[in-house]
Coordinates of C-alpha atoms in Angstrom, one line a residue:
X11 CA -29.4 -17.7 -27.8
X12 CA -27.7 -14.2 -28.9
X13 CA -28.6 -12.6 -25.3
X14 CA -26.6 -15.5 -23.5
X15 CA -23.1 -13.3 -21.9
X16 CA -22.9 -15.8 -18.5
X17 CA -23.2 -19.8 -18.3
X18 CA -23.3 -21.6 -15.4
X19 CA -23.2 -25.5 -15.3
X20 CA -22.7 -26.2 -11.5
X21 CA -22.6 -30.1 -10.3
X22 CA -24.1 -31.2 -13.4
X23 CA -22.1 -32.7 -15.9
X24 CA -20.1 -35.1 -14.6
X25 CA -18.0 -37.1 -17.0
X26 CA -19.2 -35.5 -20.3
X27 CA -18.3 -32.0 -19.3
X28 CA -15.8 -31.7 -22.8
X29 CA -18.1 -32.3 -24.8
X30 CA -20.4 -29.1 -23.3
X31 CA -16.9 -27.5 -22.9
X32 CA -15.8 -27.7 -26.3
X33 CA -19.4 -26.5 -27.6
X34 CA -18.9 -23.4 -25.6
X35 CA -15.2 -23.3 -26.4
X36 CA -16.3 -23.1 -30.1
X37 CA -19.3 -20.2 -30.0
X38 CA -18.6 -17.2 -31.7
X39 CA -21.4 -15.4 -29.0
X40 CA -18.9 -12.8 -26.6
X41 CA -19.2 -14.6 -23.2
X42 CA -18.8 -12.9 -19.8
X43 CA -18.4 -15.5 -17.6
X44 CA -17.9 -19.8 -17.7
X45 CA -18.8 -21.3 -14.7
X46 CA -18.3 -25.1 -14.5
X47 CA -17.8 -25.4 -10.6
X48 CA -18.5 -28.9 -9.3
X49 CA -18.5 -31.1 -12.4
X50 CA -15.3 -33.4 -11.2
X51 CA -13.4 -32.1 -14.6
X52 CA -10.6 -34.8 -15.4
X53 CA -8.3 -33.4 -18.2
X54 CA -6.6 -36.8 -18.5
X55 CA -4.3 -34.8 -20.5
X56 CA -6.5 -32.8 -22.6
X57 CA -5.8 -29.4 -23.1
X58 CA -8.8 -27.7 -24.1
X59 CA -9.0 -25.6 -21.2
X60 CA -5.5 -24.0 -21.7
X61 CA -6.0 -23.8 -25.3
X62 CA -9.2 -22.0 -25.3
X63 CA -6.9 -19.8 -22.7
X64 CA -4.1 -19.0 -25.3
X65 CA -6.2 -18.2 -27.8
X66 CA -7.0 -14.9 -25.5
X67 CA -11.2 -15.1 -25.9
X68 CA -13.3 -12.3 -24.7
X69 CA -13.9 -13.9 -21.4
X70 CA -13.8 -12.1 -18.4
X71 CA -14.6 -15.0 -15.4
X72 CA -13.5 -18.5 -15.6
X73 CA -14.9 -20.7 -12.5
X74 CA -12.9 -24.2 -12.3
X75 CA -13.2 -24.6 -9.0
X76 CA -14.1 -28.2 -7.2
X77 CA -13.2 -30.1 -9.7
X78 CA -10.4 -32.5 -9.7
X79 CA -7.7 -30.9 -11.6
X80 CA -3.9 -31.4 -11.2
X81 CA -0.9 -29.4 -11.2
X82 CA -0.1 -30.2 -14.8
X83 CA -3.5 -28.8 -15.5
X84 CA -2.7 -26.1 -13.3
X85 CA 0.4 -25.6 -14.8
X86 CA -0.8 -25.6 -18.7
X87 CA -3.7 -23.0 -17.3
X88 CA -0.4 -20.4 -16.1
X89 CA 0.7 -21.0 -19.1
X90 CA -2.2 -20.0 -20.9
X91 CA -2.6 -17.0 -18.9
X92 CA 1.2 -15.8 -20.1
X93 CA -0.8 -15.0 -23.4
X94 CA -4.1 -14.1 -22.3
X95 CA -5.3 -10.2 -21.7
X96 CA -9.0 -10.8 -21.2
X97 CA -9.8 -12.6 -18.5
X98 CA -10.0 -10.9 -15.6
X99 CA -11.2 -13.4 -12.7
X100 CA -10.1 -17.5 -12.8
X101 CA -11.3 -19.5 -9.8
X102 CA -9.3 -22.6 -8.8
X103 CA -9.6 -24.3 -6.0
X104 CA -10.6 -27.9 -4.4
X105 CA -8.7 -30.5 -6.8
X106 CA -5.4 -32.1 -6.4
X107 CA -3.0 -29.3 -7.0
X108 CA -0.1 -29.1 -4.8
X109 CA 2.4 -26.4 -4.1
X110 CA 3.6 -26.9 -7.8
X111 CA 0.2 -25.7 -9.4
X112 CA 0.6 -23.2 -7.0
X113 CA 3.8 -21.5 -7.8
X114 CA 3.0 -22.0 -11.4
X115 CA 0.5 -19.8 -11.2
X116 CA 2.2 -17.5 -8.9
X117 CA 5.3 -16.9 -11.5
X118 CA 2.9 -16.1 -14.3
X119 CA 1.5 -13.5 -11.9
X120 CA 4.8 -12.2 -10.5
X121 CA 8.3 -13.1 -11.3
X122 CA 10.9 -10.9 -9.3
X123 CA 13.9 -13.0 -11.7
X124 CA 14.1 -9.6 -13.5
X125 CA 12.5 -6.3 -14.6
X126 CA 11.7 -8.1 -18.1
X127 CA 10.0 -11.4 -16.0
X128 CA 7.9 -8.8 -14.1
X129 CA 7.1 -6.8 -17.1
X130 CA 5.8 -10.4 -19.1
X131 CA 3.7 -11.4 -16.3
X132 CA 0.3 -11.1 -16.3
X133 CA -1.0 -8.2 -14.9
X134 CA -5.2 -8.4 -15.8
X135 CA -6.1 -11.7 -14.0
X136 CA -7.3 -12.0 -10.5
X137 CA -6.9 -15.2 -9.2
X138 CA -9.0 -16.8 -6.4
X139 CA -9.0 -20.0 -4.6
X140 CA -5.4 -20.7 -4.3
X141 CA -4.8 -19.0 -1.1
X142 CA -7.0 -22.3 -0.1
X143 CA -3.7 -24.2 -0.6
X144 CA -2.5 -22.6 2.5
X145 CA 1.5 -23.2 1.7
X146 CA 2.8 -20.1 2.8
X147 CA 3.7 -18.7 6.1
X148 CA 0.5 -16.3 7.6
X149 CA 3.3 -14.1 7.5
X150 CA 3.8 -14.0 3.7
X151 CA 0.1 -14.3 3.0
X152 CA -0.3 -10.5 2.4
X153 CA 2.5 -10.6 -0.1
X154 CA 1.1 -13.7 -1.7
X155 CA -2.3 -12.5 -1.5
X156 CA -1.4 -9.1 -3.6
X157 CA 0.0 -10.7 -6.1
X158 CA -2.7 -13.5 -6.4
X159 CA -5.0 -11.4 -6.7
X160 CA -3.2 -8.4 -8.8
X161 CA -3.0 -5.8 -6.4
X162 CA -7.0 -6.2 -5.6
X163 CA -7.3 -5.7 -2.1
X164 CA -10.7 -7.2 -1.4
X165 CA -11.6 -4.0 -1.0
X166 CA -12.7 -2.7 -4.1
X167 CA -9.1 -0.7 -4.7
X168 CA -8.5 -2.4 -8.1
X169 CA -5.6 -1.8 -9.8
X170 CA -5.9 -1.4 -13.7
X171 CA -3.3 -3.8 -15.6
X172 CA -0.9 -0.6 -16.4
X173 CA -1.0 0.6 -12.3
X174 CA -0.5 -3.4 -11.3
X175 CA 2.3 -3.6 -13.3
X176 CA 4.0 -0.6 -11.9
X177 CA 3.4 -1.8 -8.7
X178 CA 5.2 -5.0 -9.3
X179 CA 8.0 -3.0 -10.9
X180 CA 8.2 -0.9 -7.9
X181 CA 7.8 -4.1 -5.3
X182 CA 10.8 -5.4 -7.3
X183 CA 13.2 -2.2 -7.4
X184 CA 12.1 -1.7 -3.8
X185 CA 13.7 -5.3 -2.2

């Protein structure tokens, strides 16, 4: 249907989720928001997820969370995200991704290496669910936690992807 911007298939899908994936993968409809939370998503491999990522689609919220992904899905998804300006909110949390998924995604967000790292990162995407992981130190969490979630501070102070990457700029220059 044209007037369709938000899908939600929660707990519903099971095994045959890439098939349903790959038809909304393909739509030329604008979405808003994919929500496939709960449907034990097995890549096996596949990249479909990351690819549909790269290609940089007009999707603002991605919801992967509960499922049983990896850290070499996790890792292919960071990837993804190097190249993609448009989503602004990816969920991830409850599968089997270790502190390796974890930092994966962490470097695409911020990477202190060097000034041209920090400027590459991206700078639009808010990432929840992996402070779930709980690796860090409570100590570190805030500094984590900023750059997880691109300078939002769960209280509405967003920063646009311009301010963020200043910030990260600054955060570097400043240690």
């Amino acid at each position: 249907h044209p007037s369709i911007t938000d899908i939600h298939f929660n707990n519903c899908f099971g095994n045959n989720i890439f098939d349903a994936l790959q038809s909304i993968f393909a739509t030329d409809k604008p979405l808003n928001t994919i929500d496939v939370e709960r449907n034990d998503i097995h890549t096996i491999g596949q990249t479909s997820i990351p690819d549909f990522l790269a290609a940089n689609p007009p999707v603002k919220v991605l919801c992967l969370a509960n499922n049983m992904l990896k850290d070499e899905d996790v890792v292919l998804i960071a990837n993804a995200l190097k190249r993609n300006t448009q989503l602004q909110e990816l969920t991830i949390f409850g599968g089997e991704v270790t502190k390796v998924g974890v930092d994966a995604i962490l470097d695409v967000l911020y990477d202190p290496s060097s000034l041209n790292s920090v400027s590459d990162c991206n700078h639009s995407c808010v990432v929840y669910g992996i402070e779930e992981f709980d690796f860090y130190p409570a100590e570190e969490y805030s500094y984590y936690h900023l750059h997880l979630h691109n300078g939002d501070d769960g209280m509405g102070d967003d920063l646009d992807a311009h301010n963020q990457r200043a910030l990260k700029i600054y955060h570097l220059l400043s240690v």
